[in-house]
Coordinates of C-alpha atoms in Angstrom, one line a residue:
Chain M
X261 CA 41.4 6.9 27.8
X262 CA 37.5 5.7 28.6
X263 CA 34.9 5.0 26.2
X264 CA 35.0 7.1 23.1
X265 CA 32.1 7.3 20.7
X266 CA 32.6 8.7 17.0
X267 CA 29.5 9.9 16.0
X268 CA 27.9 12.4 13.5
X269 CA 24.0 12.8 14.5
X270 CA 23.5 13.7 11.1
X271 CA 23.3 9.7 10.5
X272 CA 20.4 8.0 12.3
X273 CA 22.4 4.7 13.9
X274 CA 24.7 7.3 15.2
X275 CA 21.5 9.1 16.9
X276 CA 20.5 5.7 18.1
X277 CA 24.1 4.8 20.1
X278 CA 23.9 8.6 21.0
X279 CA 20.5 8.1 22.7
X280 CA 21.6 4.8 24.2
X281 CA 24.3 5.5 25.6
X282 CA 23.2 9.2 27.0
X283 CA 19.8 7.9 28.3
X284 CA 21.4 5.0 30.5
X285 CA 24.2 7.6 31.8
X286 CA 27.2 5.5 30.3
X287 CA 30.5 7.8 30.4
X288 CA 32.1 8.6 27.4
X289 CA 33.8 10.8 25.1
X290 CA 31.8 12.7 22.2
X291 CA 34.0 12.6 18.8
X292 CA 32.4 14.1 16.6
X293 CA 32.8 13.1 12.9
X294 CA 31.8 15.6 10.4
X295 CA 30.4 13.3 7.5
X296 CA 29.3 16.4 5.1
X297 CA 33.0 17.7 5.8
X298 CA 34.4 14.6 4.5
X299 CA 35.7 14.2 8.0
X300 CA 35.3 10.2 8.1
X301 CA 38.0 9.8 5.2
X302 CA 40.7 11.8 6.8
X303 CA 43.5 10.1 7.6
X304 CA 43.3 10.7 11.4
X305 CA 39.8 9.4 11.6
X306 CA 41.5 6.4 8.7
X307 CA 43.7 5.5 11.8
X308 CA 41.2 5.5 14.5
X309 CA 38.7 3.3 12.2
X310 CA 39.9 1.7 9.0
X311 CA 36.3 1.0 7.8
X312 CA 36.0 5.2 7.9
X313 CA 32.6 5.0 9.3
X314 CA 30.2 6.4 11.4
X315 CA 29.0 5.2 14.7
X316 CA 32.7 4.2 15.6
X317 CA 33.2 2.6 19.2
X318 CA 36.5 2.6 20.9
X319 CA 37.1 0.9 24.0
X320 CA 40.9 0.8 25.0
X321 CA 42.1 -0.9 22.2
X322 CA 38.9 -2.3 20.9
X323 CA 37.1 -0.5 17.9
X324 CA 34.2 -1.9 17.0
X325 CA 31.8 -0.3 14.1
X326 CA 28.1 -1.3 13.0
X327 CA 25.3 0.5 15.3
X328 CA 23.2 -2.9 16.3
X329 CA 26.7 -4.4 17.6
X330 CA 27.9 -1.1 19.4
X331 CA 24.2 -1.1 21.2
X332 CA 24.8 -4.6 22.4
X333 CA 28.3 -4.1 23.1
X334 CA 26.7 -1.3 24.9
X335 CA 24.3 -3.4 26.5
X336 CA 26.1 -6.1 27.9
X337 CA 29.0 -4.6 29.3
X338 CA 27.2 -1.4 31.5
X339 CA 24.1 -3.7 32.6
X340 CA 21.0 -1.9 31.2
X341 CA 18.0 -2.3 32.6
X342 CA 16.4 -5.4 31.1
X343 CA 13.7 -4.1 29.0
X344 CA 16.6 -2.7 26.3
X345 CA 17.6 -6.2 25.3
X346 CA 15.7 -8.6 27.7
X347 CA 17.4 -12.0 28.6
X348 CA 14.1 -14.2 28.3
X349 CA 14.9 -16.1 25.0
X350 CA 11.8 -15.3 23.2
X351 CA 11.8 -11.7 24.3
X352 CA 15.1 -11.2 23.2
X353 CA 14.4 -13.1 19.7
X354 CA 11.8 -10.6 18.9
X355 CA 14.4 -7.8 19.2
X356 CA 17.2 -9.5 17.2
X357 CA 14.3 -9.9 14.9
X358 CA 13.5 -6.1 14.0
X359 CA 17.1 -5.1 14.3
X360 CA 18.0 -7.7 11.6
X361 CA 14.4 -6.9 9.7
X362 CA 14.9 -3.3 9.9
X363 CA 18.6 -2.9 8.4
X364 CA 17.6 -4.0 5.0
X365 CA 13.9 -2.5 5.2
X366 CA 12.8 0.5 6.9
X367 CA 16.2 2.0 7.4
X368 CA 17.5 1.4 4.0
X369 CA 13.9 3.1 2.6
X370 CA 13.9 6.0 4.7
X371 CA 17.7 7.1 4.4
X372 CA 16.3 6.4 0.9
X373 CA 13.8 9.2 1.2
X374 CA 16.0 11.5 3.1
X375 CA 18.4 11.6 0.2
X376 CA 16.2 11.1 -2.7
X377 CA 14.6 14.3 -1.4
X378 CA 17.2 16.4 0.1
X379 CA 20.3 15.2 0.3
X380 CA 20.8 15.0 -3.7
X381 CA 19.0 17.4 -5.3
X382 CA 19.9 20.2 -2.8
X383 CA 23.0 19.6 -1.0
X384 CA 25.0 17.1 -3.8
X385 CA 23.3 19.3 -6.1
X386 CA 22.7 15.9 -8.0
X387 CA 18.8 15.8 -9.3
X388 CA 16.4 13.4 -8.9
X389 CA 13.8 12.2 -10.9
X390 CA 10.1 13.0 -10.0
X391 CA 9.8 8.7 -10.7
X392 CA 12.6 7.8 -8.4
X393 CA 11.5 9.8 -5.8
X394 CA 7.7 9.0 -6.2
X395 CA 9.1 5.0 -6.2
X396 CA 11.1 6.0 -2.7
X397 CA 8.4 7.4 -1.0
X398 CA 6.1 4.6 -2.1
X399 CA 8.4 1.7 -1.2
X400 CA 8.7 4.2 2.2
X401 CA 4.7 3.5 3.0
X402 CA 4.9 -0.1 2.5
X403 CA 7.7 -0.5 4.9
X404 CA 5.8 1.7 7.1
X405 CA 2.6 -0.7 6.6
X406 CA 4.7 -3.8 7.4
X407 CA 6.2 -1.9 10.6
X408 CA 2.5 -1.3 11.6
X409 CA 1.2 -4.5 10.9
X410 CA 4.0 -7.0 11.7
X411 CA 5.9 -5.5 14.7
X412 CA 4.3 -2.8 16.3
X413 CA 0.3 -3.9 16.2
X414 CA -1.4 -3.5 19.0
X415 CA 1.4 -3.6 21.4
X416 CA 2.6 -0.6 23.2
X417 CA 6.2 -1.0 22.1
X418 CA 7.4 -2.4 18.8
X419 CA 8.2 -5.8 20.8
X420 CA 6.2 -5.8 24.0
X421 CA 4.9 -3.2 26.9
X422 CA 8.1 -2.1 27.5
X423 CA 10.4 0.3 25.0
X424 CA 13.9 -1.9 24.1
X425 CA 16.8 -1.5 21.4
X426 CA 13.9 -2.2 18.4
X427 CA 12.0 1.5 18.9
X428 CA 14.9 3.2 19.7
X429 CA 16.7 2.0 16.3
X430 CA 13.1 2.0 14.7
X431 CA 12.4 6.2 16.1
X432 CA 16.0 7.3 15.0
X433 CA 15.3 5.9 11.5
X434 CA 11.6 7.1 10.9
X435 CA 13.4 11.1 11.9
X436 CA 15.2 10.6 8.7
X437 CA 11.8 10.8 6.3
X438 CA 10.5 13.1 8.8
X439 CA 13.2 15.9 9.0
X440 CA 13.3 15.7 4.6
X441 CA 9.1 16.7 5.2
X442 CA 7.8 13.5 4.8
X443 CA 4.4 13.6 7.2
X444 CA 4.4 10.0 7.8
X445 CA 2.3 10.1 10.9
X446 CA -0.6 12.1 9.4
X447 CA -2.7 9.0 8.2
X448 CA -0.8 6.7 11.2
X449 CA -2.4 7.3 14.4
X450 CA -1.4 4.0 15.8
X451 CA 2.4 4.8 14.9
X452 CA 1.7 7.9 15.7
X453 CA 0.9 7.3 19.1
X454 CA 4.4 4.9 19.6
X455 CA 6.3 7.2 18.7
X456 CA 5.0 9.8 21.2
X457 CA 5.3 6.7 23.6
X458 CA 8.8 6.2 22.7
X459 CA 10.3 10.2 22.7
X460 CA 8.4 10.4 26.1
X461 CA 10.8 7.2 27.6
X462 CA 13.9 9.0 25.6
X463 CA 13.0 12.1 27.6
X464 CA 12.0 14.6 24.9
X465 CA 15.1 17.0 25.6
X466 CA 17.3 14.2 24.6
X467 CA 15.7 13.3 22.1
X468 CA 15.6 16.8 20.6
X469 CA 18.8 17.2 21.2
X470 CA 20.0 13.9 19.4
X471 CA 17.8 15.3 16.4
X472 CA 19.2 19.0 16.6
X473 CA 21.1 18.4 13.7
X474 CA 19.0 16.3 11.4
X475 CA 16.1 18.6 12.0
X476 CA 17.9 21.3 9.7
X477 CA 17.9 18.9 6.6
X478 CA 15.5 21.4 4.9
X479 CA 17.9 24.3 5.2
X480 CA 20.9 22.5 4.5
X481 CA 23.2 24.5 2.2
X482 CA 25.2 23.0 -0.5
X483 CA 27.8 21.2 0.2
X484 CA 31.3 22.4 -1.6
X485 CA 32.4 20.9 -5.1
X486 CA 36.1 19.3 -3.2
X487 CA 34.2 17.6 -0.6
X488 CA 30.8 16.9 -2.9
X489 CA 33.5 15.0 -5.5
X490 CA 35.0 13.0 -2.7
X491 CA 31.4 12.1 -0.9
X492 CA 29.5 10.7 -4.0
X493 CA 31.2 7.4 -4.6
X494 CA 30.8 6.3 -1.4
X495 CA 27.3 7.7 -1.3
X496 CA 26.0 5.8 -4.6
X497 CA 27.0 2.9 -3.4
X498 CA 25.8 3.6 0.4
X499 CA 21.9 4.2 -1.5
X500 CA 22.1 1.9 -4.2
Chain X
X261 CA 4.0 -30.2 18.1
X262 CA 8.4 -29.6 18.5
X263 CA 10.7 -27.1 16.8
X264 CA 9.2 -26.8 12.9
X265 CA 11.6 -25.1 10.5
X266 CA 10.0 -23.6 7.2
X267 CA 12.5 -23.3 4.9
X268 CA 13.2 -23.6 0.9
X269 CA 16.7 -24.5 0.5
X270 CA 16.8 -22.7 -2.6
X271 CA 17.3 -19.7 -0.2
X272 CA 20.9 -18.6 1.2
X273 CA 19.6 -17.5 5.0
X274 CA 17.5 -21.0 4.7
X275 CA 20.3 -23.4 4.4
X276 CA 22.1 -21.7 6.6
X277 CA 19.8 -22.4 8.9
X278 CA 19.2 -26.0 8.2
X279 CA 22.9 -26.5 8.1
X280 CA 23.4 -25.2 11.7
X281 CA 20.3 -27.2 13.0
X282 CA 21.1 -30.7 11.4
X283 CA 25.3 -29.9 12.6
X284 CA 24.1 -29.3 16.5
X285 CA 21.6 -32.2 16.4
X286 CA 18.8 -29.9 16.5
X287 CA 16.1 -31.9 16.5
X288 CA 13.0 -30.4 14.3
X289 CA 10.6 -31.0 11.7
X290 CA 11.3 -29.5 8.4
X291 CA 8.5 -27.7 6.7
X292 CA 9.8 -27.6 3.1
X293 CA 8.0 -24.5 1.7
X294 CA 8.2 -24.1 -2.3
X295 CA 8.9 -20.2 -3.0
X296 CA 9.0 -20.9 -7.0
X297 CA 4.8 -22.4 -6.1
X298 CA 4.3 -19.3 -4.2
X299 CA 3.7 -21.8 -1.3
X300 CA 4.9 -19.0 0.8
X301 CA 1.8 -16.7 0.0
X302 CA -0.7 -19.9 0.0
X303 CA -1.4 -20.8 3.3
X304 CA 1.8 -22.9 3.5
X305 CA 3.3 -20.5 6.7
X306 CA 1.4 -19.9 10.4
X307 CA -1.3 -17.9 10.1
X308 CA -0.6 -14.1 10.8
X309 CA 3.0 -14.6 9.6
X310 CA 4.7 -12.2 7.7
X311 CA 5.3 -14.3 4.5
X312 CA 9.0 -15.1 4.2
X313 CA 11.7 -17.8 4.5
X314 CA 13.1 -19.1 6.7
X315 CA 10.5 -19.0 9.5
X316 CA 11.1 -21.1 13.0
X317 CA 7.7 -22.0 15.0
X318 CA 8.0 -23.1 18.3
X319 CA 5.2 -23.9 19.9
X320 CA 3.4 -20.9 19.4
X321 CA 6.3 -19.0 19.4
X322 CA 6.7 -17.8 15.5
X323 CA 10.6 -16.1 14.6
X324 CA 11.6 -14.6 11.3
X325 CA 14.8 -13.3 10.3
X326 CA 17.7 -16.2 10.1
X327 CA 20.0 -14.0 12.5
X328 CA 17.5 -14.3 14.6
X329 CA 16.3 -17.6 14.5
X330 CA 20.0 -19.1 14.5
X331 CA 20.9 -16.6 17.9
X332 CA 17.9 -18.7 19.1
X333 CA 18.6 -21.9 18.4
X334 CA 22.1 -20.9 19.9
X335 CA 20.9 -19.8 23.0
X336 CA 18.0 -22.3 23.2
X337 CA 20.2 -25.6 22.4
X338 CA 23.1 -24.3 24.3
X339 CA 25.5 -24.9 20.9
X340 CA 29.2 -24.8 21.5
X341 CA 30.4 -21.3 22.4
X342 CA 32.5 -20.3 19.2
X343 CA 28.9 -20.1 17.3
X344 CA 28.0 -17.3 19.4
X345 CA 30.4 -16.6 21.7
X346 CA 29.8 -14.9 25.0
X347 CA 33.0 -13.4 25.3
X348 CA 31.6 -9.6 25.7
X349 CA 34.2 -8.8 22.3
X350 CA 33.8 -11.8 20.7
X351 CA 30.1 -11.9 20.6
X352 CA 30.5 -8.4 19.2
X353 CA 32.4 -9.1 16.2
X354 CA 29.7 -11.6 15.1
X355 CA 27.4 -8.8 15.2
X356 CA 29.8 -6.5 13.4
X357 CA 29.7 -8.7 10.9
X358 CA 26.2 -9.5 10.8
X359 CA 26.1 -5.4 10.2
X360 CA 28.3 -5.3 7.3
X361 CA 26.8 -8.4 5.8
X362 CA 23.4 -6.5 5.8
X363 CA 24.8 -3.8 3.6
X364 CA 26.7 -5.5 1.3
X365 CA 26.0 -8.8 0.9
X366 CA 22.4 -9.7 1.5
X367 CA 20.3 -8.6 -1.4
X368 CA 23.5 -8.1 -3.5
X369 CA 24.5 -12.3 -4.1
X370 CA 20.9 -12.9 -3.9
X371 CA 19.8 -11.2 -7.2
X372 CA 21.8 -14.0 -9.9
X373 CA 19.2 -16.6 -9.3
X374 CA 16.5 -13.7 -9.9
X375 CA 18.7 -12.6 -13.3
X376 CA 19.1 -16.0 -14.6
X377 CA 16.5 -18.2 -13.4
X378 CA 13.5 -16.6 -12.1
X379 CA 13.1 -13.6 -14.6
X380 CA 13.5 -15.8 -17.9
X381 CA 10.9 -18.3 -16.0
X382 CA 8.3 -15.7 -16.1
X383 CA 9.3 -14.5 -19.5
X384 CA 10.1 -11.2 -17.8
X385 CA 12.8 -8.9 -19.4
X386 CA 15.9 -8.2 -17.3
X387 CA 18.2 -5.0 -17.9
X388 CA 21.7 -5.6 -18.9
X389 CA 22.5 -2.3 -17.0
X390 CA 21.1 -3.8 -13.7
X391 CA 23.3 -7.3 -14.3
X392 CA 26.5 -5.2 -15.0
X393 CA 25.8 -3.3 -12.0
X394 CA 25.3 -6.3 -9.6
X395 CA 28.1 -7.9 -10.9
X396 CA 30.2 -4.9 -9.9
X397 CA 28.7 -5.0 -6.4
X398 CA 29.3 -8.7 -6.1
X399 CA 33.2 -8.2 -6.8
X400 CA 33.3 -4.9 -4.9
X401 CA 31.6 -6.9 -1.8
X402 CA 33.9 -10.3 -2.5
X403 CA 36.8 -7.5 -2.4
X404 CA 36.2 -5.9 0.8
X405 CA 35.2 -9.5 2.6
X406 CA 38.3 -11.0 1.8
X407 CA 40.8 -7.9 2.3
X408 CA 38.7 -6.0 5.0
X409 CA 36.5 -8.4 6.5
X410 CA 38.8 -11.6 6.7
X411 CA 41.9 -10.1 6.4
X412 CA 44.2 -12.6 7.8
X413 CA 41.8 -14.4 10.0
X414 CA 40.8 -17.5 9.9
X415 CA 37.3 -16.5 10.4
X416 CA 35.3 -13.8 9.5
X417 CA 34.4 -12.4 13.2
X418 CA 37.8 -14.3 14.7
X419 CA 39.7 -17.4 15.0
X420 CA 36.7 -19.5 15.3
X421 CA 33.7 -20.6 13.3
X422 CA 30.7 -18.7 14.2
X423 CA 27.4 -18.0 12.6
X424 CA 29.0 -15.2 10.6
X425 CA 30.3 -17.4 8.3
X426 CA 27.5 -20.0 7.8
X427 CA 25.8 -17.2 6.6
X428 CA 28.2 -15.7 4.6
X429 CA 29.2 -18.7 2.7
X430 CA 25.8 -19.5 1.6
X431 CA 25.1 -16.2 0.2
X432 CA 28.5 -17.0 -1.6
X433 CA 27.6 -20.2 -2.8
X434 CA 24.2 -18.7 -4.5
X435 CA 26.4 -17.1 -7.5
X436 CA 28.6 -20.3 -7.3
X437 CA 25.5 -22.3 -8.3
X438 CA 24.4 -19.8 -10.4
X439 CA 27.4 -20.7 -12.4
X440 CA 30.2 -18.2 -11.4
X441 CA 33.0 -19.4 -9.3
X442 CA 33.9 -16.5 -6.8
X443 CA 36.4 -18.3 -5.1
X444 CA 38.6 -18.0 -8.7
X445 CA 41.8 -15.8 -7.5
X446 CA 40.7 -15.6 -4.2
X447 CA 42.7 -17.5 -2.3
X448 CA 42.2 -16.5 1.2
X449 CA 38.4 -16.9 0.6
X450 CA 38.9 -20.0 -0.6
X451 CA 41.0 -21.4 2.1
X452 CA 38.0 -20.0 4.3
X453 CA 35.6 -21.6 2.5
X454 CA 37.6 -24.7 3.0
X455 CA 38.0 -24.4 6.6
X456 CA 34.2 -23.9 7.1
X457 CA 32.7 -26.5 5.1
X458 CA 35.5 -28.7 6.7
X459 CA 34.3 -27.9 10.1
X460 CA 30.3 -28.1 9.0
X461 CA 31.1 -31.9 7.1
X462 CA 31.2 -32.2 3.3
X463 CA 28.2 -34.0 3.2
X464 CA 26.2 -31.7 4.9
X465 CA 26.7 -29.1 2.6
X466 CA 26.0 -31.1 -0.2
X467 CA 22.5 -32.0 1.1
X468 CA 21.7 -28.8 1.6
X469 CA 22.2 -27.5 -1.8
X470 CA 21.4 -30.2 -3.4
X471 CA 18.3 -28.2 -4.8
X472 CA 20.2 -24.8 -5.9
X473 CA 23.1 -26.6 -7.5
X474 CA 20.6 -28.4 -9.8
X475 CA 18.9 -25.1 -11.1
X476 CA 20.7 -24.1 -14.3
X477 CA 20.0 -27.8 -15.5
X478 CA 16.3 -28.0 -14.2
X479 CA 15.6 -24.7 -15.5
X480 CA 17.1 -25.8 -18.9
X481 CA 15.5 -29.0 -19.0
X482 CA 12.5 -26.8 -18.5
X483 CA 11.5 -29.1 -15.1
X484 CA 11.0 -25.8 -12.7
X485 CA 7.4 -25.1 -11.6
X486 CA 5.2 -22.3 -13.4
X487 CA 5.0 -19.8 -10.7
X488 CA 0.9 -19.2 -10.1
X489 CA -0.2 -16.5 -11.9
X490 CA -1.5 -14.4 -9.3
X491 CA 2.3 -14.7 -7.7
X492 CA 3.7 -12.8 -10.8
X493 CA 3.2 -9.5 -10.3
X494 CA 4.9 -10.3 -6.4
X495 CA 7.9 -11.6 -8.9
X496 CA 8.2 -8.6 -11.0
X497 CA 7.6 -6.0 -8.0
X498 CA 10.8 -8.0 -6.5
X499 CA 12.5 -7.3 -10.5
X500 CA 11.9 -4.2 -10.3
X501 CA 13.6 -3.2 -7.0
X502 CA 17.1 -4.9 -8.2
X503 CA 18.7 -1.6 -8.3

């Protein structure tokens, strides 16, 4: 058995591996992990990956979970071209720098607003406040200010001219805000304009197809009571 | 001008970083930046920075994020191997870690010094519901690293010492200071901890947290600085996030 990569593209370091791993033409097999289905705490999926989560890499007899170390994993062992995770020290310093910046900050703010806004009230059927949600999307725009101002500036990739692991981690994330309705691009032009730049390198037919699933968010029916009772533990303490 | 390291050791990721540099022989110049003065907003970091601790400065070269700057100093000091492997599996445990810790640790054993130091300091209230609630994520997280993370390593990403745990043990040692021993019935983190600080040199430790293992007394001997005014609406914004 090759490469197999458990994935649910509903979750955005999932898309990100997905992307990778399709865009440089590394072989592997698709497992699909249903994670409104309860699918990551079966007891199959239990004996694949203890951690029962989502990206999930398996290598022979090596399972390795976490999306930044599967990328580099990822990386390293199918010789990317440079630009992903360049060797020159400094280069590659900036990209460990947003990946380790961006687990804590902009991904935690917009899975944030993806579930304060739809994920709770419609499919968990759990309400939110009008104060939570108006904190979320607020804490969401400063994030998305420091992004601007910190990493991406005037450069045409978040860490130099060329597109590496950072936008692609960055682009999978900012989907999450977007597919709930949030327009965070209307008063953005400069980030606006990245992110064109980065779904162009992607190929845009990957990249839709990555976000197929994620896209729907807004239509997203209820999820049942069984699996809605087993999901929200591990969801309150995923959001915090 | 050399390597400059800004760091407060008052901050977890900061003595990690000062720990590693001073136990490789790192040679730098420590820029001690006061976070309780606010230093860190008033002009005290490089110019254009984004305004946190710890912050490395090499040449012109600025890095942020102590995963970061410690992969760096790895790489750029050519450290023993078993800090940052470069076995292709080995090196990817360390960032499997580095994942997990992200989630459940950072943030999480940060937030006692906030509770008990910072928020009476500033004569701001503090929730008892958010205090129960990070004491819960504390044990939860303590829980998982020891059954799930360490297992029956003796290492958090393998049989060696690697950056994974200099960072971990710091963020441990925060609530330890803060006055809650979270070694207490756990015996396999404790025998970690012992084998780390072991490897890293009693003394070593000691030095570097020197300054957070004196903060319940300075704080009661009312010796701490006044944060700046204008730096206390930055402290309860930071309050008000504890979840």
């Amino acid at each position: 058995m090759g490469l197999e990569l458990f994935l649910d593209l509903l979750s955005q370091p999932c898309r990100a591996v997905y992307i990778f791993a399709r865009k440089n033409s590394i072989p592997f097999e698709l497992r699909i992990v249903e994670l409104l289905k309860g699918q990551h705490l079966s007891e199959d999926f239990a004996l694949v990956n203890p951690a029962q989560k989502v990206p999930a890499l398996k290598d022979g007899d090596f399972t390795l979970t976490e999306s930044v170390a599967i990328l580099l994993y990822l990386t390293r062992k199918f010789q990317v071209p440079d630009h992903w995770y360049p060797q020159e020290l400094q280069a590659r310093a900036r990209v460990d720098e947003y990946l380790s910046w961006q687990h804590t900050n902009l991904r935690r703010h917009c899975l944030r607003a993806l579930w304060h806004k739809i994920m709770f009230p419609v499919v968990l059927g759990e309400p939110v406040s009008p104060e939570i949600l108006e904190t979320t999307l607020a804490e969401l725009d400063l994030t998305l200010q420091i992004l601007e101002d910190n990493f991406l500036q005037d450069k045409a990739f978040l860490v130099g001219p060329h597109i590496s692991l950072a936008d692609l981690v960055a682009i999978t994330e900012l989907m999450h805000p977007v597919s709930a309705g949030c327009r965070i691009y209307d008063s953005r032009p400069k980030l606006a304009a990245w992110s064109q730049r980065v779904e162009a390198e992607v190929g845009r037919p990957l990249f839709q197809e990555a976000h197929e699933v994620i896209l729907r968010a807004g239509n997203f029916p209820p999820a049942d009571p069984s699996v809605k009772q087993k999901l929200l533990p591990r969801v309150m303490a995923m959001i915090g | 001008m050399g390597l400059e390291l800004f760091l407060d050791l008052l901050s977890q990721p900061c003595r990690a970083v000062y720990i590693f540099a001073r136990k490789n022989s790192i040679p730098f110049e420590l820029r001690p930046v006061e976070l309780l003065k606010g230093q860190h907003v008033k002009g005290f970091l490089p110019a254009g920075s984004q305004q946190v601790v710890p912050l490395l400065k090499d040449g012109d070269f600025v890095l942020h994020q102590s995963a970061a700057i410690l992969i760096y100093l790895s790489c750029k000091y050519q450290v023993a191997d078993h800090w940052y492997p470069a076995d292709l599996q080995a090196r990817a445990r360390v960032h499997e870690y580095l994942g997990w810790h992200a989630d459940f640790i950072r943030g999480t054993f940060g937030v006692c010094l906030w509770t008990q130091v910072l928020a009476p300091l500033i004569g701001a209230p503090v929730p008892e519901e958010k205090v129960t609630r990070n004491r819960a994520a504390v044990d939860s997280a303590l829980q998982q690293l020891e059954e799930q993370v360490l297992g029956d390593k003796a290492f958090l990403a393998g049989p060696q010492l690697t950056l994974a745990d200099l960072l971990a043990l710091e963020e441990l040692m925060q609530v330890v200071a803060l006055g809650r021993d979270v070694f207490a019935g756990r015996p396999r983190l404790a025998a970690w901890r012992g084998r780390v600080e072991a490897a890293l040199g009693a003394d070593l430790c000691r030095e570097a947290r020197g300054p957070i293992l004196n903060i319940l007394e300075q704080a009661a001997g009312r010796q701490l600085p006044q944060p700046p005014a204008e730096f206390r609406h930055r402290m309860l914004l930071r309050l008000s996030r504890i979840p």
